[in-house]
XYZ file of C-alpha atoms in Angstrom:
343
model
C -20.936 50.753 161.577
C -23.692 48.282 161.650
C -25.606 46.544 158.932
C -28.603 44.356 158.841
C -28.840 40.823 157.527
C -32.104 39.013 156.940
C -32.433 35.600 155.386
C -35.738 35.337 153.584
C -38.246 34.120 156.117
C -40.120 32.179 153.476
C -36.959 30.584 152.114
C -35.688 29.556 155.533
C -39.084 28.422 156.746
C -39.641 26.374 153.630
C -36.181 24.878 153.770
C -36.450 23.855 157.385
C -40.005 22.610 157.071
C -38.967 20.480 154.146
C -36.709 18.469 156.426
C -39.551 16.770 158.188
C -40.891 15.187 154.999
C -37.719 13.192 154.286
C -37.208 9.412 154.771
C -35.730 8.036 157.965
C -32.361 6.939 156.548
C -30.483 10.117 155.634
C -27.875 8.193 153.636
C -30.547 6.932 151.243
C -31.967 10.344 150.382
C -31.522 11.219 146.718
C -32.066 14.568 144.975
C -35.044 12.984 143.244
C -36.574 12.058 146.584
C -35.976 15.554 147.873
C -37.702 17.098 144.885
C -40.634 14.716 144.697
C -41.956 14.674 148.275
C -45.118 12.605 148.419
C -44.129 10.491 151.453
C -46.817 8.727 153.452
C -46.504 10.358 156.849
C -43.762 9.631 159.322
C -43.227 8.898 162.977
C -42.026 11.980 164.801
C -39.177 10.799 166.986
C -35.632 11.841 167.857
C -33.935 9.507 165.378
C -36.064 10.566 162.413
C -35.711 14.253 163.126
C -31.950 13.850 163.613
C -31.602 12.129 160.240
C -33.752 14.781 158.631
C -31.498 17.533 159.939
C -28.372 15.814 158.602
C -29.937 15.690 155.137
C -31.088 19.287 155.318
C -27.675 20.493 156.423
C -26.021 18.662 153.547
C -28.424 20.224 151.050
C -27.888 23.650 152.561
C -24.084 23.361 152.526
C -24.004 22.181 148.908
C -26.181 25.084 147.790
C -24.136 27.517 149.857
C -20.897 26.351 148.232
C -22.328 26.583 144.705
C -24.084 29.955 145.040
C -22.476 33.027 143.417
C -21.306 36.040 145.399
C -19.800 39.404 144.526
C -18.242 40.744 147.711
C -14.858 39.111 147.000
C -14.475 41.381 143.962
C -14.556 44.597 145.974
C -13.893 43.808 149.651
C -11.521 42.014 151.978
C -12.516 39.394 154.547
C -11.185 40.105 158.017
C -11.606 37.209 160.483
C -12.899 38.309 163.872
C -12.467 36.457 167.160
C -13.973 39.019 169.545
C -16.992 41.294 169.727
C -15.366 44.005 167.637
C -12.293 44.861 165.561
C -10.313 48.108 165.651
C -9.099 49.470 162.311
C -7.008 52.363 163.616
C -4.075 50.940 161.626
C -5.698 52.242 158.458
C -4.858 55.799 159.540
C -1.109 55.291 159.214
C -0.263 52.606 156.736
C 3.504 51.792 156.831
C 5.606 51.792 153.687
C 9.108 50.444 153.231
C 11.867 53.077 153.319
C 15.622 53.086 153.215
C 16.901 52.278 156.706
C 19.179 55.097 157.758
C 19.766 55.585 161.465
C 16.988 54.485 163.788
C 13.782 52.935 162.540
C 10.853 55.304 162.099
C 7.956 53.709 163.951
C 4.470 54.412 162.674
C 2.095 55.295 165.496
C -1.665 54.974 165.306
C -3.825 58.072 165.230
C -5.894 58.948 168.299
C -9.124 58.585 166.341
C -10.424 55.041 166.104
C -12.518 53.195 163.580
C -14.193 50.180 165.127
C -16.589 47.662 163.638
C -18.823 45.926 166.160
C -20.116 42.506 165.199
C -23.879 42.198 164.904
C -25.923 39.070 165.594
C -28.096 37.901 162.709
C -30.798 35.280 162.899
C -33.782 33.794 161.152
C -35.998 31.460 163.160
C -39.067 29.509 162.057
C -41.609 27.225 163.650
C -42.883 23.992 162.149
C -46.146 22.544 163.413
C -45.963 18.913 164.548
C -49.235 18.185 162.756
C -47.619 19.092 159.445
C -44.856 16.612 160.193
C -47.238 13.825 161.044
C -49.371 14.538 157.978
C -46.279 14.683 155.767
C -47.485 17.747 153.875
C -44.157 19.569 153.502
C -42.454 17.793 150.614
C -43.029 20.702 148.237
C -40.491 22.738 150.176
C -37.504 20.616 149.156
C -36.248 23.218 146.593
C -36.343 25.840 149.341
C -33.624 23.978 151.240
C -31.314 24.858 148.381
C -32.674 28.409 148.282
C -31.834 28.839 151.967
C -28.201 27.992 151.231
C -28.196 30.407 148.309
C -29.658 33.174 150.475
C -27.102 32.640 153.217
C -24.290 33.002 150.669
C -25.670 36.448 149.804
C -25.293 37.775 153.358
C -21.858 39.376 152.808
C -23.017 40.779 149.462
C -25.974 42.472 151.112
C -23.772 43.969 153.818
C -20.981 45.173 151.549
C -23.291 46.736 148.950
C -25.159 48.531 151.736
C -21.815 49.988 152.828
C -21.119 51.151 149.266
C -24.498 52.895 149.104
C -23.792 54.667 152.403
C -20.316 55.782 151.356
C -21.360 59.361 150.546
C -22.903 59.951 153.982
C -21.004 57.725 156.438
C -17.595 58.410 158.064
C -14.622 56.098 157.628
C -11.392 55.800 159.656
C -10.321 59.458 159.237
C -13.645 60.840 160.426
C -14.637 62.063 156.957
C -17.304 60.499 154.787
C -15.765 57.594 152.899
C -16.424 59.376 149.586
C -15.587 63.001 150.369
C -13.934 66.096 148.942
C -11.752 66.977 151.914
C -9.790 64.039 153.291
C -6.623 65.399 154.910
C -3.292 63.925 153.820
C -0.053 65.549 155.012
C -1.929 68.766 155.673
C -3.515 68.900 152.225
C -7.148 68.323 151.222
C -7.690 65.337 148.945
C -10.925 64.322 147.215
C -12.211 60.882 146.288
C -15.711 62.114 145.478
C -17.029 63.423 142.165
C -20.287 64.423 140.540
C -19.703 63.678 136.867
C -21.998 61.397 134.883
C -20.349 58.258 133.532
C -20.298 59.057 129.817
C -19.194 57.628 126.488
C -20.779 60.421 124.419
C -17.543 62.152 123.530
C -13.862 61.893 124.307
C -14.117 65.099 126.351
C -17.026 63.746 128.398
C -15.330 60.401 129.058
C -12.086 62.116 129.964
C -13.820 64.552 132.341
C -15.538 61.721 134.237
C -13.914 58.299 134.181
C -10.550 59.593 132.957
C -10.277 62.412 135.489
C -11.193 60.264 138.478
C -8.888 57.463 137.373
C -6.012 59.936 137.102
C -6.828 61.422 140.520
C -6.631 57.977 142.125
C -3.275 57.255 140.519
C -1.919 60.469 142.045
C -2.928 59.658 145.628
C 0.012 59.825 148.057
C 0.722 58.732 151.612
C 1.244 61.085 154.553
C 4.920 61.423 153.635
C 4.188 62.537 150.089
C 5.110 59.273 148.380
C 2.841 57.855 145.650
C 0.644 54.968 146.791
C 0.716 53.476 143.289
C -3.063 53.101 143.261
C -4.187 50.998 140.302
C -7.936 51.337 139.567
C -9.157 48.014 138.199
C -12.900 47.705 139.012
C -15.771 49.836 137.711
C -18.769 49.199 139.974
C -22.228 50.251 138.761
C -25.904 49.486 139.140
C -28.085 48.038 136.357
C -28.950 51.490 134.949
C -25.289 52.107 134.007
C -24.428 48.571 132.934
C -24.524 49.261 129.183
C -22.534 52.485 129.485
C -19.885 50.858 131.667
C -19.536 47.849 129.375
C -19.285 50.066 126.299
C -16.607 52.199 127.931
C -14.581 49.098 128.746
C -15.045 47.210 125.459
C -15.725 49.579 122.546
C -12.872 50.598 120.289
C -14.438 54.013 119.711
C -16.593 56.422 121.667
C -19.911 57.709 120.319
C -18.227 60.733 118.714
C -16.057 58.387 116.653
C -12.825 59.085 118.504
C -10.645 56.233 119.779
C -11.525 54.949 123.240
C -8.395 55.209 125.424
C -10.134 53.546 128.388
C -10.893 50.215 126.749
C -10.008 47.287 129.043
C -8.721 49.546 131.815
C -11.093 48.035 134.402
C -13.416 45.104 135.005
C -17.088 45.996 135.146
C -18.992 44.727 138.203
C -22.766 45.204 138.084
C -25.021 44.682 141.079
C -28.709 45.456 141.462
C -28.150 46.379 145.097
C -26.495 49.646 144.056
C -29.379 51.920 145.017
C -28.600 54.897 142.752
C -29.217 54.881 139.006
C -26.538 57.541 138.476
C -23.777 56.715 140.972
C -20.685 54.801 139.883
C -17.521 53.738 141.656
C -13.917 53.177 140.592
C -11.963 50.804 142.855
C -8.475 49.394 143.311
C -8.692 45.787 144.531
C -5.158 44.757 143.529
C -3.666 45.181 147.005
C -3.956 43.172 150.243
C -6.034 45.989 151.741
C -9.331 46.590 149.932
C -11.790 49.503 149.848
C -14.410 47.651 151.911
C -14.376 45.238 154.853
C -16.355 42.068 155.513
C -15.654 41.296 159.174
C -16.504 37.631 159.625
C -17.101 36.510 163.214
C -19.359 33.501 162.523
C -20.521 32.404 159.104
C -24.211 31.465 158.700
C -25.004 28.109 160.305
C -28.174 26.208 161.026
C -29.318 25.777 164.629
C -32.111 23.550 165.863
C -34.523 22.989 168.704
C -35.828 19.477 168.073
C -36.402 18.043 171.531
C -39.912 16.578 171.444
C -40.168 17.190 175.197
C -39.425 20.914 174.981
C -42.043 23.368 176.224
C -42.737 24.669 172.719
C -43.447 21.182 171.401
C -45.412 20.031 174.454
C -47.537 23.191 174.798
C -47.736 24.463 171.231
C -46.738 21.548 168.954
C -43.873 23.643 167.533
C -40.370 22.569 166.555
C -37.808 25.275 165.737
C -35.023 25.526 163.226
C -33.095 28.578 162.204
C -29.925 30.208 160.961
C -27.460 32.326 162.906
C -24.449 34.460 162.005
C -22.227 37.203 163.418
C -20.524 39.799 161.232
C -19.961 43.468 160.503
C -19.362 45.488 157.349
C -17.456 48.715 156.884
C -14.900 50.800 155.055
C -11.271 50.021 154.330
C -8.707 52.355 152.775
C -10.537 55.319 151.159
C -7.590 55.956 148.837
C -8.533 52.768 146.976
C -11.941 54.075 145.915
C -13.458 57.006 144.025
C -17.198 57.543 143.984
C -19.300 59.779 141.776
C -22.953 60.513 142.460
C -23.409 61.115 138.709
C -25.462 64.277 139.118
C -23.537 66.577 136.755
C -23.279 66.042 133.014
């Protein structure tokens, strides 16, 4: 499946524009100089622009490294070296068995699940007059914001996949969260409708407790337990208080002991689009519920040749960011999703 990635045009534009207001010697640029701006014009030449780009790239990389991200808590990174990756192996995951006689070779199912890498870009133009007039110093903080935004790219993609889980097929051809996955000829569900509740023991048991138990009982195609261990409760802001209470309170609202305290780590993200949906995940294994397929991490690119057609005819330099990636579903048995529509 495909996702969309868009670095904030304002953030990238501001960050790149900021570069042209910096001093000539990149090694002498301090954070204070970056933040203050106020230079007295500059000569637009290859050396100056080259030094500016070095400084901008350093600022971007530092912000990128320091920025928070959430995708690592719920997804696995799969390096990609081609245009797409095939995940047919998910359909028949091998498990160690006692070796008696010949080896039993696991063969891949005919159906395929392929993630095609998308190209992502954000490109901006900077007018040469603005460089000469040195009017872009106020954009120094945006250089850091551009790095922060780039770090969010996998988060945006993975959370979009989570939101689409009720209506998008995974490797077995069923919706990722569905009531009728087929395992060894039997129908297995990893989709519910119960509201996440702490009102009473019965309500908590019928929602969180029931789905947690269902996950623990998941088996492979040979009828052996997968030993699924739910450890992450993923919710949007509307369910943050309920989720935290369920994981930390000694008692439920009816006064009965809370048997689910500390059974999972709460992960809250505003990019969960539903106010009622909640998700229980197992991220303890090498394979994860969701996939971040990383072909090329976000990098800055530049068009700074003063003799280029854009500069000669239109007085425009270009900087931008590029990336290649895809986002999709991993092993559905490691996730249970509820749309939260039934009390």
